[in-house]
Each structure stands twice: as structure tokens, then as C-alpha cells.
mmCIF file with all atom_site columns, C-alpha atoms in Angstrom:
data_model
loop_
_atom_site.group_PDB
_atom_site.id
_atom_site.type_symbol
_atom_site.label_atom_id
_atom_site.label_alt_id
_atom_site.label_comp_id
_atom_site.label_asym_id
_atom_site.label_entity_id
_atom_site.label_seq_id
_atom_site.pdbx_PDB_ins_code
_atom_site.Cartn_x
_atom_site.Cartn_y
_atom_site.Cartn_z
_atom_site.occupancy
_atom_site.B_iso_or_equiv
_atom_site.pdbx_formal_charge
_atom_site.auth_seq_id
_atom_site.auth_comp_id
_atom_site.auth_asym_id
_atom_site.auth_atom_id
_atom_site.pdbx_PDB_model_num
ATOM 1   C CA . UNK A 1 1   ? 4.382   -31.283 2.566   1.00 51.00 ? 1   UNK A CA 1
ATOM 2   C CA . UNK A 1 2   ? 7.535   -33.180 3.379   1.00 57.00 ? 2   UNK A CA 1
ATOM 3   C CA . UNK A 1 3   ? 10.784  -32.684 1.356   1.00 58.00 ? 3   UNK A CA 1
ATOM 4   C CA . UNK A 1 4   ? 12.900  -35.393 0.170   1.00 57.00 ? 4   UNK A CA 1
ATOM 5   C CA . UNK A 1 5   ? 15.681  -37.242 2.272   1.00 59.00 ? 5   UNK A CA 1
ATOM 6   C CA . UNK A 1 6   ? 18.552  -35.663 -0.328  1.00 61.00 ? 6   UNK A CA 1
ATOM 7   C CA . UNK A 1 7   ? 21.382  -36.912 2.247   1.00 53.00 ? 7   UNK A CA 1
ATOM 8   C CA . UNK A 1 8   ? 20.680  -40.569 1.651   1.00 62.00 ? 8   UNK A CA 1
ATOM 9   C CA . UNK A 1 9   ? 24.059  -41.815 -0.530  1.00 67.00 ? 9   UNK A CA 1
ATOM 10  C CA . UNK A 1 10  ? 26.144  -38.930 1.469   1.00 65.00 ? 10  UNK A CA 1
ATOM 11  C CA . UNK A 1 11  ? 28.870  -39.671 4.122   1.00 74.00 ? 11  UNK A CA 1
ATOM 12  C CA . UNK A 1 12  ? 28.340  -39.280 7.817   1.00 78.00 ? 12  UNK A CA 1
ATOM 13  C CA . UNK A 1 13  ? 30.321  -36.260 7.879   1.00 84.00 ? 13  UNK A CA 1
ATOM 14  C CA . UNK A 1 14  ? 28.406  -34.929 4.551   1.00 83.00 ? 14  UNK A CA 1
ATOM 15  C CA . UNK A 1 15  ? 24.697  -35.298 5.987   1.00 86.00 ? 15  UNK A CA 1
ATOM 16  C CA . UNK A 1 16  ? 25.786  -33.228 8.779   1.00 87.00 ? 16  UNK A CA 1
ATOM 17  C CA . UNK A 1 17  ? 27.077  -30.699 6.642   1.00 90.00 ? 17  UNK A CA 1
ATOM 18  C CA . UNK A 1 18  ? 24.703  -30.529 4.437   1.00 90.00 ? 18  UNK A CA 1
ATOM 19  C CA . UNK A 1 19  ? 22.093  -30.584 7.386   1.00 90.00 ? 19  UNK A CA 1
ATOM 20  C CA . UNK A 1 20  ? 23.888  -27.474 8.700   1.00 91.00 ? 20  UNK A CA 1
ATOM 21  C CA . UNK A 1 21  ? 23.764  -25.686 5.775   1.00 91.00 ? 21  UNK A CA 1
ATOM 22  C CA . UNK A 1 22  ? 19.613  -26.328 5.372   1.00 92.00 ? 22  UNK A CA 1
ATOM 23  C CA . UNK A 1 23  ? 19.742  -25.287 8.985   1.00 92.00 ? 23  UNK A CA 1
ATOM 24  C CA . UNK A 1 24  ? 21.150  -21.947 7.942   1.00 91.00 ? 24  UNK A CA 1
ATOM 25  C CA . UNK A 1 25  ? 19.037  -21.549 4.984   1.00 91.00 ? 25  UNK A CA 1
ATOM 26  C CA . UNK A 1 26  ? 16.160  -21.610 6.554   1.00 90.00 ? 26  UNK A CA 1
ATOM 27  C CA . UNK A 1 27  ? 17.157  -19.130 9.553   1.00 89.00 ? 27  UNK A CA 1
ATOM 28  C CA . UNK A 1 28  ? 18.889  -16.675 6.736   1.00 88.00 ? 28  UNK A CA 1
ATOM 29  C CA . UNK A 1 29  ? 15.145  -16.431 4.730   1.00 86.00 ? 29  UNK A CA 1
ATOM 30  C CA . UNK A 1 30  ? 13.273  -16.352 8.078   1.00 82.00 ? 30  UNK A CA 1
ATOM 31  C CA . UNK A 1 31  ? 15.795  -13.376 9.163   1.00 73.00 ? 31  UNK A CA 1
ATOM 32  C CA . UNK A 1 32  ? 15.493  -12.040 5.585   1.00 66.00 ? 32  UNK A CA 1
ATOM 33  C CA . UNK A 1 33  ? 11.529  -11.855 5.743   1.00 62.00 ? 33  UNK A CA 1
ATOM 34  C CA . UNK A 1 34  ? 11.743  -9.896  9.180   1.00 62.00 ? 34  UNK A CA 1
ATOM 35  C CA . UNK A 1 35  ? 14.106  -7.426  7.759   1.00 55.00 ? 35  UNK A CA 1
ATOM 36  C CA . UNK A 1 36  ? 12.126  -6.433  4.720   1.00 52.00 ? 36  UNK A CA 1
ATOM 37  C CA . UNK A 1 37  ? 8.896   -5.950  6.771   1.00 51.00 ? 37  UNK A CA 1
ATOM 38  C CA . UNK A 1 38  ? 10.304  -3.745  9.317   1.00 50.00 ? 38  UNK A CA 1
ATOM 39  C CA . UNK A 1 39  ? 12.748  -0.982  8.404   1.00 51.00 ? 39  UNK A CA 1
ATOM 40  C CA . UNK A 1 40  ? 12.887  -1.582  4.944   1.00 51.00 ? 40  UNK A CA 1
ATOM 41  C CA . UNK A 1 41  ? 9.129   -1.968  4.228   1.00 54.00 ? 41  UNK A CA 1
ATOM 42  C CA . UNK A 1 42  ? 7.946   1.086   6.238   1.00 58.00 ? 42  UNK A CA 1
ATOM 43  C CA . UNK A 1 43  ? 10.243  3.385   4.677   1.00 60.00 ? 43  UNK A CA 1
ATOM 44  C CA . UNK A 1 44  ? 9.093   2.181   1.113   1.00 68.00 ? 44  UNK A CA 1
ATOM 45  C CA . UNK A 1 45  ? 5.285   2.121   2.438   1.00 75.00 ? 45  UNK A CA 1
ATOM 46  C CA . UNK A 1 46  ? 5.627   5.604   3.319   1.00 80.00 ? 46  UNK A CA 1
ATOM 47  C CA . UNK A 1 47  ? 7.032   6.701   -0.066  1.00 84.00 ? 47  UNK A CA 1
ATOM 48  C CA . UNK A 1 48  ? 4.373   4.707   -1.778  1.00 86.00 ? 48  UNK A CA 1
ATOM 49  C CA . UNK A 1 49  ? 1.692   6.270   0.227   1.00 85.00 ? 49  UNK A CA 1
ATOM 50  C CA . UNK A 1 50  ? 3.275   9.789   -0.523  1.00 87.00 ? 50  UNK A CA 1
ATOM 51  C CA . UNK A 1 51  ? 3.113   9.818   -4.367  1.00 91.00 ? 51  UNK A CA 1
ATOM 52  C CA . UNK A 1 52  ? -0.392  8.288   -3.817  1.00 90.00 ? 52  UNK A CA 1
ATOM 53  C CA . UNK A 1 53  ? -1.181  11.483  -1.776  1.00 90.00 ? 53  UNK A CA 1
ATOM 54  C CA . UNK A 1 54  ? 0.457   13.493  -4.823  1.00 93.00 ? 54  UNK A CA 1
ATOM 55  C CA . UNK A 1 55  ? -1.257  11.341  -7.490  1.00 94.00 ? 55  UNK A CA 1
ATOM 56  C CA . UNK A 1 56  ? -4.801  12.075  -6.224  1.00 93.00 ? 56  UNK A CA 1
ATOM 57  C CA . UNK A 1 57  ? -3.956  16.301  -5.354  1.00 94.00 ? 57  UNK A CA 1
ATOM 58  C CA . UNK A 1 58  ? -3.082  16.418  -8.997  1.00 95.00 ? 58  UNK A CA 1
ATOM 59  C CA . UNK A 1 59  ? -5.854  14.475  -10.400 1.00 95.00 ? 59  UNK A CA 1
ATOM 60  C CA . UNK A 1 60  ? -8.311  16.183  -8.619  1.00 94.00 ? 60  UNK A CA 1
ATOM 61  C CA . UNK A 1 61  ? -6.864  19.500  -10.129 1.00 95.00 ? 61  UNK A CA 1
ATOM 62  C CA . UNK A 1 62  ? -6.765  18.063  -13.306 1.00 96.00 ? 62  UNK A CA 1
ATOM 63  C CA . UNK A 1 63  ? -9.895  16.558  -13.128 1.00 96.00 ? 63  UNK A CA 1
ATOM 64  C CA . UNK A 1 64  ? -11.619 20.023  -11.510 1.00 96.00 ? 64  UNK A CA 1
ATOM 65  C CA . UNK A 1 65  ? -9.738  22.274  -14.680 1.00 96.00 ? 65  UNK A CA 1
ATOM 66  C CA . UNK A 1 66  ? -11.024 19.851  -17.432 1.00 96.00 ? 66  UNK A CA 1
ATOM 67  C CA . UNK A 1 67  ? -14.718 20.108  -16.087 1.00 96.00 ? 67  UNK A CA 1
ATOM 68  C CA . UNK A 1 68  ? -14.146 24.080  -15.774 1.00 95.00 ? 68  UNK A CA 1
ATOM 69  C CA . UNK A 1 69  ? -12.838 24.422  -19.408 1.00 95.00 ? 69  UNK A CA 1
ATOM 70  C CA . UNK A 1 70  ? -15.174 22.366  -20.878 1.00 95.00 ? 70  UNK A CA 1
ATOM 71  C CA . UNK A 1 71  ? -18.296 24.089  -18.828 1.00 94.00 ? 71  UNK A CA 1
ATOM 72  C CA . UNK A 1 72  ? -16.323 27.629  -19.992 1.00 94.00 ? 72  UNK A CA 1
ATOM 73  C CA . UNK A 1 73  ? -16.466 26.261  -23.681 1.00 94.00 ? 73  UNK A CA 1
ATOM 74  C CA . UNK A 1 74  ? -19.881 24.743  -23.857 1.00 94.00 ? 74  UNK A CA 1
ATOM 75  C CA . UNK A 1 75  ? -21.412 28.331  -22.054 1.00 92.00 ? 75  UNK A CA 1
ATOM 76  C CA . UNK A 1 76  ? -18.809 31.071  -23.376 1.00 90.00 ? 76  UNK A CA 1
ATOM 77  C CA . UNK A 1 77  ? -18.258 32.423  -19.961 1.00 88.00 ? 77  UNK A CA 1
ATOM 78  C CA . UNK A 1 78  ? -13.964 31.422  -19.920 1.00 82.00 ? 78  UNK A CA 1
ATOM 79  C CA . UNK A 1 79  ? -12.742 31.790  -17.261 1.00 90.00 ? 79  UNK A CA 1
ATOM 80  C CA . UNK A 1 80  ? -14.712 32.011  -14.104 1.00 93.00 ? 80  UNK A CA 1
ATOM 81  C CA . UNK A 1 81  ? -15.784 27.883  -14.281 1.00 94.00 ? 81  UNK A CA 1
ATOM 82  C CA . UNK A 1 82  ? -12.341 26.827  -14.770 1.00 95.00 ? 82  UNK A CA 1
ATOM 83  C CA . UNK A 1 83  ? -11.718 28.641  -11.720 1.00 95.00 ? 83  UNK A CA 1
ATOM 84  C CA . UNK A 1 84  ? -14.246 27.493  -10.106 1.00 96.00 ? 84  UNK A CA 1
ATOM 85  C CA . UNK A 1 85  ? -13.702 24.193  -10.707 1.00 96.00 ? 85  UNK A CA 1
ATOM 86  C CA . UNK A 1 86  ? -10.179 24.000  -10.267 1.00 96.00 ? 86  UNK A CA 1
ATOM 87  C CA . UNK A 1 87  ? -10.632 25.295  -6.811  1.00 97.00 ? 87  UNK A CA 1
ATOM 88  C CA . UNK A 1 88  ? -12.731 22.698  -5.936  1.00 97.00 ? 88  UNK A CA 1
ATOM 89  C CA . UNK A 1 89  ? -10.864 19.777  -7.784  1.00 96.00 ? 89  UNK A CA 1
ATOM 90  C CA . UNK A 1 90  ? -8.108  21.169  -4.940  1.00 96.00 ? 90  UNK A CA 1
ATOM 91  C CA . UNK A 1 91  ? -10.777 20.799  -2.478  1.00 96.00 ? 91  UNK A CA 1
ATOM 92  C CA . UNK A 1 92  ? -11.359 17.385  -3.559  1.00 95.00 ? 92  UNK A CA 1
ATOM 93  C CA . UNK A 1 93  ? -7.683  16.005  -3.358  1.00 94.00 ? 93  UNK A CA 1
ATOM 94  C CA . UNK A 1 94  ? -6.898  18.080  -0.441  1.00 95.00 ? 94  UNK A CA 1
ATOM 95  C CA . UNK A 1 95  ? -9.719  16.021  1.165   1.00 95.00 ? 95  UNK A CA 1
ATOM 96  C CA . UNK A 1 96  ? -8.564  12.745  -0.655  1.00 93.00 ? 96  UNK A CA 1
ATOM 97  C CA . UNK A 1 97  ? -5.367  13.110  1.039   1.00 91.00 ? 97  UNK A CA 1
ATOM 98  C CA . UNK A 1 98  ? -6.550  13.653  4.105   1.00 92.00 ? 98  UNK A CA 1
ATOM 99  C CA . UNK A 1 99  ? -8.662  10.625  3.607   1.00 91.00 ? 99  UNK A CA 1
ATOM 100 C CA . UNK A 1 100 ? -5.385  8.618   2.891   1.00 87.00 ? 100 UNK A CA 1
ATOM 101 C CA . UNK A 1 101 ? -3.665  9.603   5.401   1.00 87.00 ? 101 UNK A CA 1
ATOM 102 C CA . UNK A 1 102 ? -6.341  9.009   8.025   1.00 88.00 ? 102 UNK A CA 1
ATOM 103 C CA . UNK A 1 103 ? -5.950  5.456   6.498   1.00 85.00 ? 103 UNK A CA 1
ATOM 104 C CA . UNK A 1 104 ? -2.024  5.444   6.917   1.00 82.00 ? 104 UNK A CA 1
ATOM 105 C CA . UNK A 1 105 ? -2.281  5.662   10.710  1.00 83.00 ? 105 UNK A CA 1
ATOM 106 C CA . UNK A 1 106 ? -4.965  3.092   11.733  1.00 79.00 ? 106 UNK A CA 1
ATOM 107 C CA . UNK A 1 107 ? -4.192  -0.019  12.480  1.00 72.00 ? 107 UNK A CA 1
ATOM 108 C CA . UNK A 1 108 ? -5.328  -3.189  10.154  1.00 70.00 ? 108 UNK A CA 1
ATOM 109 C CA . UNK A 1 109 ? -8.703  -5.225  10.784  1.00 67.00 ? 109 UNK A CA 1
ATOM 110 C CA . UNK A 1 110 ? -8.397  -7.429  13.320  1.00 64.00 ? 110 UNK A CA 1
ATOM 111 C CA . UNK A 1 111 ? -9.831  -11.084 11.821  1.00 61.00 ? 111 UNK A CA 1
ATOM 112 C CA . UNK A 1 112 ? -12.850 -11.846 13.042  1.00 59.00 ? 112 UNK A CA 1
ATOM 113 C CA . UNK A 1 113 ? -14.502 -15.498 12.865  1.00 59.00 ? 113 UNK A CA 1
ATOM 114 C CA . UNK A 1 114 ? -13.750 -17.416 10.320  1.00 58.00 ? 114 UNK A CA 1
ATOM 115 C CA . UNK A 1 115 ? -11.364 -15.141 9.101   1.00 55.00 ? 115 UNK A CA 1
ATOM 116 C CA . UNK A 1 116 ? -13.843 -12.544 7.949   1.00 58.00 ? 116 UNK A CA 1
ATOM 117 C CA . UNK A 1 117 ? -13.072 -8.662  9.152   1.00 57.00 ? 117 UNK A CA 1
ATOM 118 C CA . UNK A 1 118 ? -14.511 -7.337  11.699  1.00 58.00 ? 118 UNK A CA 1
ATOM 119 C CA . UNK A 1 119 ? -16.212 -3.977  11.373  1.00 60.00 ? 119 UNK A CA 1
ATOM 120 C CA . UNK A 1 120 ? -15.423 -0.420  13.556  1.00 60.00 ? 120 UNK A CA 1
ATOM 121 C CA . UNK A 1 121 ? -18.946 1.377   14.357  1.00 62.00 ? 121 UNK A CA 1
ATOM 122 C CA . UNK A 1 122 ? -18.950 3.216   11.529  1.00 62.00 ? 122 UNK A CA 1
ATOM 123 C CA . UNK A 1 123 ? -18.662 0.013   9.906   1.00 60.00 ? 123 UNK A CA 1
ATOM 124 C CA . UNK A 1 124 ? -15.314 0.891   7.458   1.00 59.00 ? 124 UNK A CA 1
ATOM 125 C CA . UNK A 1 125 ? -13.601 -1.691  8.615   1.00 57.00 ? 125 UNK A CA 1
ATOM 126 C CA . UNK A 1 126 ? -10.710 0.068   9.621   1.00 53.00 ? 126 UNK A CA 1
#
């Protein structure tokens, strides 16, 4: 798509200017979209994949303690299910974040044909 000749009823001396200044424009946004995905974007990446490593510890504990208590409630036998299970909801996230963070350092799909992703041996993807 083509933009529209804006510089038509300018001055000489205008066009150029204002031909200059798109000129600029366009280098300060392509500069702008290099910035944000290098320094800028990794460091917030890494904080976003941090409290996503927190997020899924704590819900597995949560998740591990609410099947405890109600197993503890439905066969009167408080508290050794609740331990139980709130061991292994720790288990679980422990093994959800390591999970994530396996994913953290590999490297994107590389596009296959057609765009489509091509697939490791294990066939993940990743």
C-alpha cells in the first residue's frame, strides 16, 4: 500500500523538509522496535516467565492441599491426605517449573514449508 503524495502544494524547501522528517520517522520506529526486543524485552520475558514459575508452584500446592482436605473430610482420617497431597501438589509444580524452564532455554521452531512448524524427534515442536 502506497501513502499519499502530502508534499504536493508545499515549497521546494518544505518537501525536503518534510521528506527529512518522514525519513527520520521511519528510522526512529525501526530503532524503537529493535530496542524493545532486545534489552528491554528479555528482561521483562524473564520476569514474566518467573511469576509463571511461581504461579504454577503455588497452584500445585493449592491444588494438592484442597484434594488432601477434602479426601481427609470425606474419610475422617485429617491429616495424613492433606499431607500427602500437598507433598505431591509440590511435586507437581516443582516439575511444572522445571518443565517451564526447559521451555525458557530452547530456541523457537524453525518454519518449515509453508510456514507450518517443524517438529524435534520427540515431536514437541520445540
Amino acid at each position: 500500500m502506497t501513502e499519499p503524495d502530502r508534499t504536493g502544494d508545499l515549497p521546494d524547501d518544505h518537501k525536503a523538509r518534510m521528506t527529512d522528517l518522514e525519513d527520520r520517522i521511519a528510522r526512529a520506529k525501526g530503532d524503537a522496535g529493535k530496542a524493545g526486543s532486545s534489552d528491554g524485552g528479555s528482561h521483562f520475558g524473564s520476569a514474566e516467565m518467573g511469576w509463571r514459575m511461581v504461579t504454577e508452584l503455588v497452584a500445585g500446592l493449592l491444588v494438592g492441599f484442597a484434594i488432601g482436605y477434602g479426601l481427609d473430610w470425606v474419610f475422617g482420617i485429617a491429616p495424613f491426605m492433606m499431607i500427602l497431597f500437598t507433598l505431591l501438589g509440590f511435586a507437581a509444580g516443582i516439575k511444572v517449573m522445571l518443565g517451564t524452564a526447559r521451555d525458557m532455554t530452547k530456541e523457537p521452531p524453525a518454519a518449515g514449508p509453508a510456514g507450518k512448524e517443524t517438529r524435534d524427534k520427540d515431536g514437541s515442536g520445540y
